[in-house]
Coordinates of C-alpha atoms in Angstrom, one line a residue:
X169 CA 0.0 0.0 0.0
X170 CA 1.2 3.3 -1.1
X171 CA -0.1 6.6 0.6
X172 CA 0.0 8.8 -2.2
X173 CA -0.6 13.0 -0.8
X174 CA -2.2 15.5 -3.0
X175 CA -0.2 18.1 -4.7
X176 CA -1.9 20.8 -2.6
X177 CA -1.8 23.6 -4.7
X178 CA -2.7 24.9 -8.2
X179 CA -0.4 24.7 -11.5
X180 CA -0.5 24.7 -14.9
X181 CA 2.5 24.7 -17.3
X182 CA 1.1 24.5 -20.9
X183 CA 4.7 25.5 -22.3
X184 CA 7.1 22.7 -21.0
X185 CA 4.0 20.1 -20.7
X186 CA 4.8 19.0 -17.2
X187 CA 2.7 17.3 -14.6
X188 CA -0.4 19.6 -14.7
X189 CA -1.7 20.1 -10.8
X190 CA -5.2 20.8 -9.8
X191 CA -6.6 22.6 -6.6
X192 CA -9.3 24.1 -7.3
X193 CA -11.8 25.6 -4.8
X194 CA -10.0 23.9 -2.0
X195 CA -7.5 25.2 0.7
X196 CA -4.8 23.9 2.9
X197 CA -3.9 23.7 6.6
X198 CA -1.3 21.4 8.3
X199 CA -2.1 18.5 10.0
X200 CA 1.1 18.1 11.9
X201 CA 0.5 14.7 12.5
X202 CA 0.6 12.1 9.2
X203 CA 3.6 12.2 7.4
X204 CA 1.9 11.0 4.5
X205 CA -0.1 13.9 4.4
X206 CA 1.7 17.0 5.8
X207 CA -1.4 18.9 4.9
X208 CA -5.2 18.4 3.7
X209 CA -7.6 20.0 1.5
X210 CA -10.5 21.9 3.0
X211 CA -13.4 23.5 1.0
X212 CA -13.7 27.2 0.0
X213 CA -17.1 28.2 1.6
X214 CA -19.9 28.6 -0.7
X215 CA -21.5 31.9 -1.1
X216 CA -25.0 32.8 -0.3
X217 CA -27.2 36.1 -1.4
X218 CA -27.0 38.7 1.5
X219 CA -28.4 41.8 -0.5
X220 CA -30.0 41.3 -4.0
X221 CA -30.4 44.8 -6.2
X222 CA -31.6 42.9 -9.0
X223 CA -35.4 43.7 -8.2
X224 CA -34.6 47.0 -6.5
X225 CA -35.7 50.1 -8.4
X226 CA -32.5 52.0 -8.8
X227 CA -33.4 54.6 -12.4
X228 CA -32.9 57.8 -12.0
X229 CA -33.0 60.0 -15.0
X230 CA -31.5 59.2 -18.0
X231 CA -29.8 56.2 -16.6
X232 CA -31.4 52.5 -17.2
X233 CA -30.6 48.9 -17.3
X234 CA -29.2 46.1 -14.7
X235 CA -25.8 47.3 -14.6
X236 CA -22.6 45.6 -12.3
X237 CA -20.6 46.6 -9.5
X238 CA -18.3 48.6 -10.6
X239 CA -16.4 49.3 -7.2
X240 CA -17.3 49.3 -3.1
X241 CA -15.7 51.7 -0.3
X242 CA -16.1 50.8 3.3
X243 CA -14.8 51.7 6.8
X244 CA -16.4 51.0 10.2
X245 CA -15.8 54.8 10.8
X246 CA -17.2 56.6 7.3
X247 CA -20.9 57.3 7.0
X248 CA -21.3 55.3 9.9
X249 CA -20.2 52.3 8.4
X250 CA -22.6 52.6 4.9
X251 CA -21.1 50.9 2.1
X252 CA -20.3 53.2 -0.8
X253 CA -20.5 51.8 -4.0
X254 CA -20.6 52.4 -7.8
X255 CA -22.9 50.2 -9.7
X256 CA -22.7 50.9 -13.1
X257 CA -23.6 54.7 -12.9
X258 CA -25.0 54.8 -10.1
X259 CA -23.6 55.6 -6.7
X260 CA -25.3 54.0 -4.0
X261 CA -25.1 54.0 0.4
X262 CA -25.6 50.3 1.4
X263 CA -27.0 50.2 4.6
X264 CA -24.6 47.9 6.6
X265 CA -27.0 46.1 8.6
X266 CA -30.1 45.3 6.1
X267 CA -27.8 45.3 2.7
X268 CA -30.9 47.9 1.7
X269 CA -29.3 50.4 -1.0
X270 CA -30.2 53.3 1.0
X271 CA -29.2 56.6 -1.0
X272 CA -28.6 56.9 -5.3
X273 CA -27.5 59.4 -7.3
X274 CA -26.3 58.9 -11.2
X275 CA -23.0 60.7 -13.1
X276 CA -22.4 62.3 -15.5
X277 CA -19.9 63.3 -18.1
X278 CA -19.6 66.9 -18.4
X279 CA -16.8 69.8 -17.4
X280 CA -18.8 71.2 -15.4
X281 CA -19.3 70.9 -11.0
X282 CA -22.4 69.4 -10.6
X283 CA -24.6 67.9 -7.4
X284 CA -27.1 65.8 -7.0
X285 CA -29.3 65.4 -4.0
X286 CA -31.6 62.6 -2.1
X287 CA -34.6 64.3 -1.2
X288 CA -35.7 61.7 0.8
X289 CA -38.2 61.2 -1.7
X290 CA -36.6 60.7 -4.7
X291 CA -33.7 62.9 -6.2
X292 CA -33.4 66.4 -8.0
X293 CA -30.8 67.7 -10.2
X294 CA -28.8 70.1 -8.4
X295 CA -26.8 72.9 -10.0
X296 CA -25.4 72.8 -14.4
X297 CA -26.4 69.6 -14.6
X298 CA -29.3 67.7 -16.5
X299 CA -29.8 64.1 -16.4
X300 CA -31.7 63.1 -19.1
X301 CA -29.3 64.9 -21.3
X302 CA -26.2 64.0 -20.1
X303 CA -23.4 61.9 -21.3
X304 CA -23.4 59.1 -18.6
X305 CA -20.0 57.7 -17.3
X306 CA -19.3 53.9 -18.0
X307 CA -16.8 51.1 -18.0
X308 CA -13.6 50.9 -16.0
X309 CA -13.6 50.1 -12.0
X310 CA -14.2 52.8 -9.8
X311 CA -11.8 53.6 -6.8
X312 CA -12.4 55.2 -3.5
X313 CA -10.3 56.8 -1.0
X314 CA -12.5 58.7 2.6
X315 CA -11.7 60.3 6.0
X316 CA -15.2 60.6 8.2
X317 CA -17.2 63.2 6.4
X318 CA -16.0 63.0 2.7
X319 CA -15.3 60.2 0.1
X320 CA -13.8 61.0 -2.9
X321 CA -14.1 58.6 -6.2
X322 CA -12.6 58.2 -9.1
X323 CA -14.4 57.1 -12.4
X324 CA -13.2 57.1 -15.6
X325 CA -10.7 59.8 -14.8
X326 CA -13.0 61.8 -13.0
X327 CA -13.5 62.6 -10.0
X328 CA -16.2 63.1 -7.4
X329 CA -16.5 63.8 -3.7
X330 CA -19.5 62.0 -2.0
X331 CA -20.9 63.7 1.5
X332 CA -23.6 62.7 3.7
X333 CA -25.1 65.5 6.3
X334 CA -26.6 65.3 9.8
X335 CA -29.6 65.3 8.1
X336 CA -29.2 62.5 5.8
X337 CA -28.5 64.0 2.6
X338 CA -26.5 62.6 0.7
X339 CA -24.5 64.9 -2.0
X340 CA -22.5 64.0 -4.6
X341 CA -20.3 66.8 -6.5
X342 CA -17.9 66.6 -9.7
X343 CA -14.7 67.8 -8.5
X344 CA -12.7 67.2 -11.6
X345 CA -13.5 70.9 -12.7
X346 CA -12.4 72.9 -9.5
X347 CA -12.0 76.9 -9.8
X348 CA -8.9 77.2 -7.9
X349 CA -7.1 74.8 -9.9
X350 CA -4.4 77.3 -12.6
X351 CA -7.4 79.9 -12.9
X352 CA -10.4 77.4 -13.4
X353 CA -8.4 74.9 -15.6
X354 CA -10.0 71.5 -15.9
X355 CA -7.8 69.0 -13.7
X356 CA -5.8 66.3 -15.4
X357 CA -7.5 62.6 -15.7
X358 CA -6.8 60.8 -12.5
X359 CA -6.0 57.3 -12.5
X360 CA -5.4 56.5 -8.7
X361 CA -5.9 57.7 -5.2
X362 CA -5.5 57.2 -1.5
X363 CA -5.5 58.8 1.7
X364 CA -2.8 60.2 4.6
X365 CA -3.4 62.3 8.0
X366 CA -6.1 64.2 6.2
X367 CA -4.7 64.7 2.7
X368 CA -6.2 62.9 -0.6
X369 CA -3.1 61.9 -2.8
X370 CA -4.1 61.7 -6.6
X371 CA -2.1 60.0 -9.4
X372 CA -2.7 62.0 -12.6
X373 CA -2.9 60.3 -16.3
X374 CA 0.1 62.6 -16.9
X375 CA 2.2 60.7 -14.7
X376 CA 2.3 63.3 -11.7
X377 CA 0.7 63.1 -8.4
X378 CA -0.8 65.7 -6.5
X379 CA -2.5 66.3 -2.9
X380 CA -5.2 68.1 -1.8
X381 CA -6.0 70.7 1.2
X382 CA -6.1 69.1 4.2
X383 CA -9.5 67.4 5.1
X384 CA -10.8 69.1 1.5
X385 CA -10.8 66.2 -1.2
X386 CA -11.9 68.1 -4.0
X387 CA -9.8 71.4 -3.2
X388 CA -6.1 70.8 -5.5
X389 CA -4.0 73.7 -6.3
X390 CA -1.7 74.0 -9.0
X391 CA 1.0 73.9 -7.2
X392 CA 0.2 70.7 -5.5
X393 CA 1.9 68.7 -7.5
X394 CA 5.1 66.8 -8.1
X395 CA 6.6 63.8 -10.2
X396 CA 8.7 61.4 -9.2
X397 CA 12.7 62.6 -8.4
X398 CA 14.3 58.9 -8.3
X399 CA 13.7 57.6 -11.8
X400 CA 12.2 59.5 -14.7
X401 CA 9.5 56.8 -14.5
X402 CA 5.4 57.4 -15.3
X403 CA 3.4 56.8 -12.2
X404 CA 0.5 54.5 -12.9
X405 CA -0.5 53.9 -9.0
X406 CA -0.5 55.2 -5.4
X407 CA -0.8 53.1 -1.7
X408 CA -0.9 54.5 1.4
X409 CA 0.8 51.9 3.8
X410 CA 0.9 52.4 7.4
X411 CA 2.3 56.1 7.8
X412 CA 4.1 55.8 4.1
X413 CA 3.0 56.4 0.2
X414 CA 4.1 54.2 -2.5
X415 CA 4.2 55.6 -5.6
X416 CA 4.2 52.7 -8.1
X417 CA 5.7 53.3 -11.6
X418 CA 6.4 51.4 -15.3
X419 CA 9.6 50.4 -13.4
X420 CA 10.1 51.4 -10.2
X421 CA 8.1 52.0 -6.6
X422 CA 8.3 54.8 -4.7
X423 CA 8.7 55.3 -0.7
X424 CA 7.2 58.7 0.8
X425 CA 6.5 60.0 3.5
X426 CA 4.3 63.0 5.6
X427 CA 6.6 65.8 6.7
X428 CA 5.8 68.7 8.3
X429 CA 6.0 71.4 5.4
X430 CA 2.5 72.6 4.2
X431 CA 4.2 73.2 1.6
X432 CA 5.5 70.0 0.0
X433 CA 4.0 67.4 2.6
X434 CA 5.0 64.2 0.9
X435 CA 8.8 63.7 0.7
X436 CA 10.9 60.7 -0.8
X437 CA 12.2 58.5 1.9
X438 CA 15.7 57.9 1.8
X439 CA 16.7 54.5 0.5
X440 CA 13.0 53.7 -0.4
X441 CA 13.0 53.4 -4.4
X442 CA 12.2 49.5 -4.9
X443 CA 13.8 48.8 -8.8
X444 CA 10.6 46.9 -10.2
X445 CA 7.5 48.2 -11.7
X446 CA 3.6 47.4 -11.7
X447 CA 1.8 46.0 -14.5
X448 CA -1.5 47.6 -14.5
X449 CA -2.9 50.1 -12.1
X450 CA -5.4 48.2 -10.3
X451 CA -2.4 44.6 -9.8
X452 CA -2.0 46.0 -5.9
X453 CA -3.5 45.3 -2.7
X454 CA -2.7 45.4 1.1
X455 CA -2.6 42.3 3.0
X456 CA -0.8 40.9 6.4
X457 CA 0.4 44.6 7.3
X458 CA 2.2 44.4 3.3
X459 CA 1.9 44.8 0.2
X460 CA 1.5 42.5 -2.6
X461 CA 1.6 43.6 -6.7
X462 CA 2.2 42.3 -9.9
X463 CA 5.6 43.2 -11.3
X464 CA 6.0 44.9 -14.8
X465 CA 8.0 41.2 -15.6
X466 CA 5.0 39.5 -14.9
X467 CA 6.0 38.1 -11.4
X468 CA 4.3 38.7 -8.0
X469 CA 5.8 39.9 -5.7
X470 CA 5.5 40.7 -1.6
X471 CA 6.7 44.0 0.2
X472 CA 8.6 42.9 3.6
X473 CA 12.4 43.9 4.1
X474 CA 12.7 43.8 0.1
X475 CA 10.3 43.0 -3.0
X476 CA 10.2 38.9 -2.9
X477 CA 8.6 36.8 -5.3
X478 CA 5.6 34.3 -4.5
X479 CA 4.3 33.6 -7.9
X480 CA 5.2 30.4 -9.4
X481 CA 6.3 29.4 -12.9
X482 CA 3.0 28.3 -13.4
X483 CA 0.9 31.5 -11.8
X484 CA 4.0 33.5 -14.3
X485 CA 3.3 31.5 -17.3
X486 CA -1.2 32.3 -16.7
X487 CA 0.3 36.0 -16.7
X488 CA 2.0 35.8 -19.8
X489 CA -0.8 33.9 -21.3
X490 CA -2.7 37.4 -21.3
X491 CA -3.6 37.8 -24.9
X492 CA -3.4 41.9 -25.4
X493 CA -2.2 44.9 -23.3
X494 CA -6.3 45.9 -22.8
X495 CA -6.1 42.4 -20.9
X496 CA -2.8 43.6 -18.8
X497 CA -4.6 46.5 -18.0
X498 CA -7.3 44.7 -16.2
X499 CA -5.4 42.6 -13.8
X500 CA -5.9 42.8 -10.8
X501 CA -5.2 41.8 -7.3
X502 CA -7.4 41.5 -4.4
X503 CA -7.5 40.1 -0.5
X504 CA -10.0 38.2 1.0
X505 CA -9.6 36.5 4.0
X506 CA -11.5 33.1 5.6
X507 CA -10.9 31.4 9.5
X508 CA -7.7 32.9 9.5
X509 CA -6.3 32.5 6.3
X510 CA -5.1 35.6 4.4
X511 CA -5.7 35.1 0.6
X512 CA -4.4 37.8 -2.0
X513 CA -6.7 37.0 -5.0
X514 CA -5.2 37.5 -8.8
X515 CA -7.6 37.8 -11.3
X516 CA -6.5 37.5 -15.0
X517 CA -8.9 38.2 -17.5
X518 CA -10.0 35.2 -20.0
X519 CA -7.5 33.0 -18.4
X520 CA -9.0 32.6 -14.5
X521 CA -8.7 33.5 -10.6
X522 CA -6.1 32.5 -8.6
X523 CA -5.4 33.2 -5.1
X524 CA -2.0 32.8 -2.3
X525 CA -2.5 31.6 0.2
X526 CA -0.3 33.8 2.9
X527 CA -0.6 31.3 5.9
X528 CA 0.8 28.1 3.4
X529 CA 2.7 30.0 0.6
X530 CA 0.8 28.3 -1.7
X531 CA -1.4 29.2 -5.2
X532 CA -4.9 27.5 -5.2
X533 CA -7.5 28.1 -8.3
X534 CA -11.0 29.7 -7.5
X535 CA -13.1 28.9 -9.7
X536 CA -17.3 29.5 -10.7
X537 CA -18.5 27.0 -13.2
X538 CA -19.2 28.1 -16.7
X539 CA -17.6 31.7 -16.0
X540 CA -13.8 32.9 -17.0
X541 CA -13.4 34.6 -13.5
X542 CA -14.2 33.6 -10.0
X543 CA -17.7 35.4 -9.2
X544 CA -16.2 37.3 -6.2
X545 CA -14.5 40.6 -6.9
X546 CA -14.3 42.4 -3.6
X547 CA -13.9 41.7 0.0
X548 CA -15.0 43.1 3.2
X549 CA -15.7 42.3 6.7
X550 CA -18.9 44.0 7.6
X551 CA -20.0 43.7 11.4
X552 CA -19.7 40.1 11.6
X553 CA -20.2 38.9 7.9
X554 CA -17.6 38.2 5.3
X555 CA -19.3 40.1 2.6
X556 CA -18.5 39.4 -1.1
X557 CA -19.4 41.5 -3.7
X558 CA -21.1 39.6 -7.2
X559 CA -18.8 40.2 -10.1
X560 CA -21.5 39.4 -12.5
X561 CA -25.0 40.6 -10.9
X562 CA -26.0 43.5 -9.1
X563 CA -25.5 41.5 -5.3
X564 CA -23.3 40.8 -2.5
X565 CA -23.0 37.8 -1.1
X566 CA -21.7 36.5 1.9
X567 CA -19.2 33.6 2.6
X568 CA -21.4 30.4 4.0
X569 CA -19.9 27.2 4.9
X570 CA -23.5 25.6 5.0
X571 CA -23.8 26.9 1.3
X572 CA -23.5 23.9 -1.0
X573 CA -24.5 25.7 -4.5
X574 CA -23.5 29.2 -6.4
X575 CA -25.6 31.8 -6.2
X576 CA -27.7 31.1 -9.2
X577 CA -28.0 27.5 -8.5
X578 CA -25.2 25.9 -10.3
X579 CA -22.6 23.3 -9.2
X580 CA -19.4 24.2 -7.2
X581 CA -16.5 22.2 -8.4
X582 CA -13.8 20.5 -6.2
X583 CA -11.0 18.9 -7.9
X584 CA -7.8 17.9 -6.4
X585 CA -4.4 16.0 -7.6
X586 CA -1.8 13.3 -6.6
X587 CA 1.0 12.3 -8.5
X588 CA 2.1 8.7 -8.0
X589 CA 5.8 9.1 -9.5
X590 CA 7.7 6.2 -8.1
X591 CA 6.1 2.9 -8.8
X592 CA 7.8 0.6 -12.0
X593 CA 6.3 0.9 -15.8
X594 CA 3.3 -1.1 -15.8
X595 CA 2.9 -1.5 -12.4
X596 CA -1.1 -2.3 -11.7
X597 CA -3.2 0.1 -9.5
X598 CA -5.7 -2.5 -8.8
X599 CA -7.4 0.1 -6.1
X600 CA -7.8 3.7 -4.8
X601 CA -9.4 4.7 -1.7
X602 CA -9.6 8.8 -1.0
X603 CA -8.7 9.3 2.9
X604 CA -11.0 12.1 4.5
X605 CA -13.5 13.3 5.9
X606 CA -16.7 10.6 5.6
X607 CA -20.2 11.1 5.3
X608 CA -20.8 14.1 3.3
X609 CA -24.0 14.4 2.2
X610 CA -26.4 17.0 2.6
X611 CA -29.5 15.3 3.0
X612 CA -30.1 11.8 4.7
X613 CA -29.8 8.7 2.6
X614 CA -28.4 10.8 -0.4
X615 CA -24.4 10.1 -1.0
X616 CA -22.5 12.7 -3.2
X617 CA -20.7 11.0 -5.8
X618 CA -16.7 11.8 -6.1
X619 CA -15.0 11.2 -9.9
X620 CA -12.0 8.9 -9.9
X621 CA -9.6 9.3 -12.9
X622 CA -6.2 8.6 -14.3
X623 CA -4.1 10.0 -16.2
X624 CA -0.5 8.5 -17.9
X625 CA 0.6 12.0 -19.8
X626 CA 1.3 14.2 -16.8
X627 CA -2.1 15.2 -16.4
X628 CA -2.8 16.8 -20.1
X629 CA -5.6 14.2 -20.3
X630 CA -7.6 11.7 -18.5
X631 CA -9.9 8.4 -19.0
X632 CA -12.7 7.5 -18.2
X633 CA -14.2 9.1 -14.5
X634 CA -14.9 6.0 -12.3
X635 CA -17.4 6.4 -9.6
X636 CA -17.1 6.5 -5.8
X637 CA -19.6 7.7 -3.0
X638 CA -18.8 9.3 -0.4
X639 CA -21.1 8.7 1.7
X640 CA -25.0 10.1 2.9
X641 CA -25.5 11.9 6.0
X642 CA -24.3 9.5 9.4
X643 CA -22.4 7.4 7.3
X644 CA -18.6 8.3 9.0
X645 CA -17.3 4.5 8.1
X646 CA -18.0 4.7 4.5
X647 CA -15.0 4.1 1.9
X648 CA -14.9 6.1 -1.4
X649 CA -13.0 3.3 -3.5
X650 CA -12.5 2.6 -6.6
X651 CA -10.6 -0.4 -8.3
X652 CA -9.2 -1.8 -11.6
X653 CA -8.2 1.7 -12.2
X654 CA -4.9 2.0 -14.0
X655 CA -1.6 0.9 -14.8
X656 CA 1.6 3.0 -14.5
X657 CA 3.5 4.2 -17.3
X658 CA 6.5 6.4 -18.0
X659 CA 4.7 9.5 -16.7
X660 CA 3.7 7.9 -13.2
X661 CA 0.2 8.3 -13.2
X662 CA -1.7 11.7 -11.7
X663 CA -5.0 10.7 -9.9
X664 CA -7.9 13.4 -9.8
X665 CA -10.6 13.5 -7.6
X666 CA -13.6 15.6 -8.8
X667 CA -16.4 16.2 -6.5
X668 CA -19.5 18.4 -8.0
X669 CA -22.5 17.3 -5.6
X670 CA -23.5 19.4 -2.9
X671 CA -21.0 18.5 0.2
X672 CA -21.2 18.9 3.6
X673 CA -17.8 19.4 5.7
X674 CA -15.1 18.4 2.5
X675 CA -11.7 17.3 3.8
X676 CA -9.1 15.9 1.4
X677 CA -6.3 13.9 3.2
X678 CA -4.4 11.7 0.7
X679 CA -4.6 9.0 -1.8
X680 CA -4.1 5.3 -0.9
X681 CA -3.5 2.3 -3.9
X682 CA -3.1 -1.5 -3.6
X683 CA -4.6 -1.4 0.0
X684 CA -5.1 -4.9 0.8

């Protein structure tokens, strides 16, 4: 008997044709006991609707149509905990409690300052601005930077400051034409921002960044500005990190810091220019008190002492696999985090979701079936909910252990892979039992099925799925089995188990052939 463990984590190399490794919508943790299985395989929890917007009434003039979430904002201490968000052009106050979109306002796309106001009772156009004749703003993600009593957006360059008063009004102003800006000059696009002791720090589509008036988002002289002194490098993206700014460039990162000169308040910290890049403005996120991004050489890489790389060759080689520079331009990282594990989330458009794992070091695949991307695209911890926002309806979701289907009633795939290496050319694997947990079903006297197969190329294909339950509800001495399964070649042979029935409690352990 051979105890054969599973590969625990996610790869794919397409170029060299090596052992392909699956781990898909499972996790690790260590066992510290087994030898023969350092570590097992737990499932990712399922995801359940919290707040739906798909019925809701959201139109306001001259906007229409079930549009997406185009970004979220939220801190316990802002709008007393509200969630801000941008769904398509809308900009809606989620009421943290009941997920109720409490306040809506639409943008526009004009040069002019503009406000529009919740009555209470529905909403009025405020000042140079009508609705039903406006160019509405679209496409790209949104991004949000707040103290207590302002947020300020950015939306397709533009940008907006979003208030809410003591009596419940909620305004929101363009800000991207601001009078005291070089005479009344329209500012320059902005691509990025983020927030420090009470200044909002802009990166400009010119490759400059700027800083407002203190605790006054939308207030940017002309000569706020500066550009990077280290390297004559174009910024594409800002991060505020504890009490520093990094300024992320085509090639290099930036270190500043707040001094006190009201003057110039951001400074270059000695020593603090890191010698690689960013891809794409939005391949950054903050996670484990660091930083994580994805390198302008298509590696990922972790902020501590020095830039290190925690990508693998197969996570680099689903980078470079990015079909056009549009595609670059959308990747994007993300954390999320679930019973103590830290994950920073990579999304790669048309090629998948991936996501490290911070507490194993290790790449796992996330995966919703019959979709190119995972369906979360956002994390947040609201009160005492993990709260997910829908990348593909108008919803968030929360993370639910007890939830055994996606949101729209489709399967949730598990798949997992062991490579048996060692045993002799045509050696016989007259048997295969999965070690975990037992008993897995959902509902009494139903047992989900797991699919058994083989494969002698390295994992690049596989026969025929054989059967094996795993047991219904009460059933902890069941055995998923499965015999006359293969023979060894020159490749070993990669077993896969493949689980798409609702589960309840998924554990993956290891791999046992030729038990007698």
């Amino acid at each position: 008997m051979v105890a054969v463990p599973f590969l625990m984590e996610h790869a794919e190399r397409r170029e060299h044709k090596l052992p392909k490794a699956e781990c898909v919508n499972l996790y690790a943790e260590p066992t510290g006991t087994a030898t023969w299985a350092p570590v097992t395989l737990h499932a990712m929890p399922g995801l359940k609707v919290w707040s739906d917007l798909t019925a809701t009434t959201l139109d306001v003039e001259g906007v229409s149509g079930t549009p997406a979430f185009r970004g979220v904002y939220y801190k316990a201490g802002v709008f007393d905990g509200r969630i801000v968000a941008l769904y398509g052009e809308r900009v809606l106050l989620i009421d943290p409690n009941t997920g109720a979109a409490t306040r809506i306002a639409g943008l526009i796309n004009n040069d002019e300052a503009f406000t529009v106001i919740n009555t209470g009772n529905g909403f009025q156009a405020g000042t140079n601005t009508t609705l039903t004749n406006a160019t509405l703003v679209s496409g790209e993600l949104a991004r949000f930077a707040g103290d207590n009593d302002e947020v300020m957006m950015v939306a397709a360059g533009r940008l907006y400051r979003i208030t809410v008063d003591e009596s419940e009004t909620a305004t929101i102003r363009r800000a991207n034409w601001v009078s005291r800006y070089q005479g009344g000059e329209r500012l320059p696009d902005i691509v990025d921002l983020d927030y420090l002791n009470g200044w909002f720090i802009y990166v400009f589509a010119d490759g400059r960044f700027g800083w407002s008036r203190v605790n006054d988002g939308d207030t940017i002289n002309a000569l706020d500005f500066a550009s990077p002194d280290s390297q004559p490098d174009k910024l594409r993206s800002v991060m505020v990190v504890g009490d520093e700014v990094f300024l992320f460039g085509d090639e290099t990162i930036e270190s500043y810091v707040n001094v006190a000169d009201p003057d110039a308040p951001f400074q270059r910290r000695p020593g603090g220019t890191i010698l690689q890049g960013i891809l794409s403005c939005q391949a950054k996120c903050q996670a484990d008190n660091s930083f994580f991004w994805v390198g302008h050489d298509g590696i990922v890489y972790r902020m501590g002492g020095a830039a290190t790389a925690i990508s693998t060759p197969g996570i680099e080689e689903a980078i470079a696999r990015l079909a056009t520079a549009n595609c670059q331009a959308n990747v994007r990282l993300w954390p999320m985090i679930w019973r103590g594990h830290i994950f920073v989330v990579l999304d790669l458009p048309n090629v998948g979701s991936y996501a490290f794992d911070i507490r194993t070091q290790r790449w796992i695949k996330l995966e919703t079936r019959g979709q190119a991307l995972y369906r979360g695209r956002d994390y947040m911890r609201v009160g005492r909910r993990d709260v997910i926002v829908d990348r593909y309806k108008p919803r968030l979701l929360e993370m639910d252990p007890a939830t055994h289907t996606d949101p729209d009633g489709g399967e949730i795939r598990y798949a997992a892979t062991a490579h048996l290496r060692q045993a002799p050319r045509n050696t016989r694997i007259n048997s295969a039992v999965v070690i975990g947990s037992k008993g897995l079903g959902t509902k009494p006297l139903e047992a989900p099925v797991a699919k058994i197969s083989a494969s002698l190329d390295g994992g690049q294909s596989y026969g025929e799925p054989k059967l094996a339950g795993l047991g219904g509800v009460g059933q902890t001495g069941f055995r998923t089995k499965v015999t006359k399964f293969a023979r060894v070649e020159d490749e070993g042979c990669v077993i896969k188990v493949e689980i798409t029935d609702p589960v309840e409690g998924l554990r993956l352990d290891a791999i046992k052939v030729n038990e007698k």
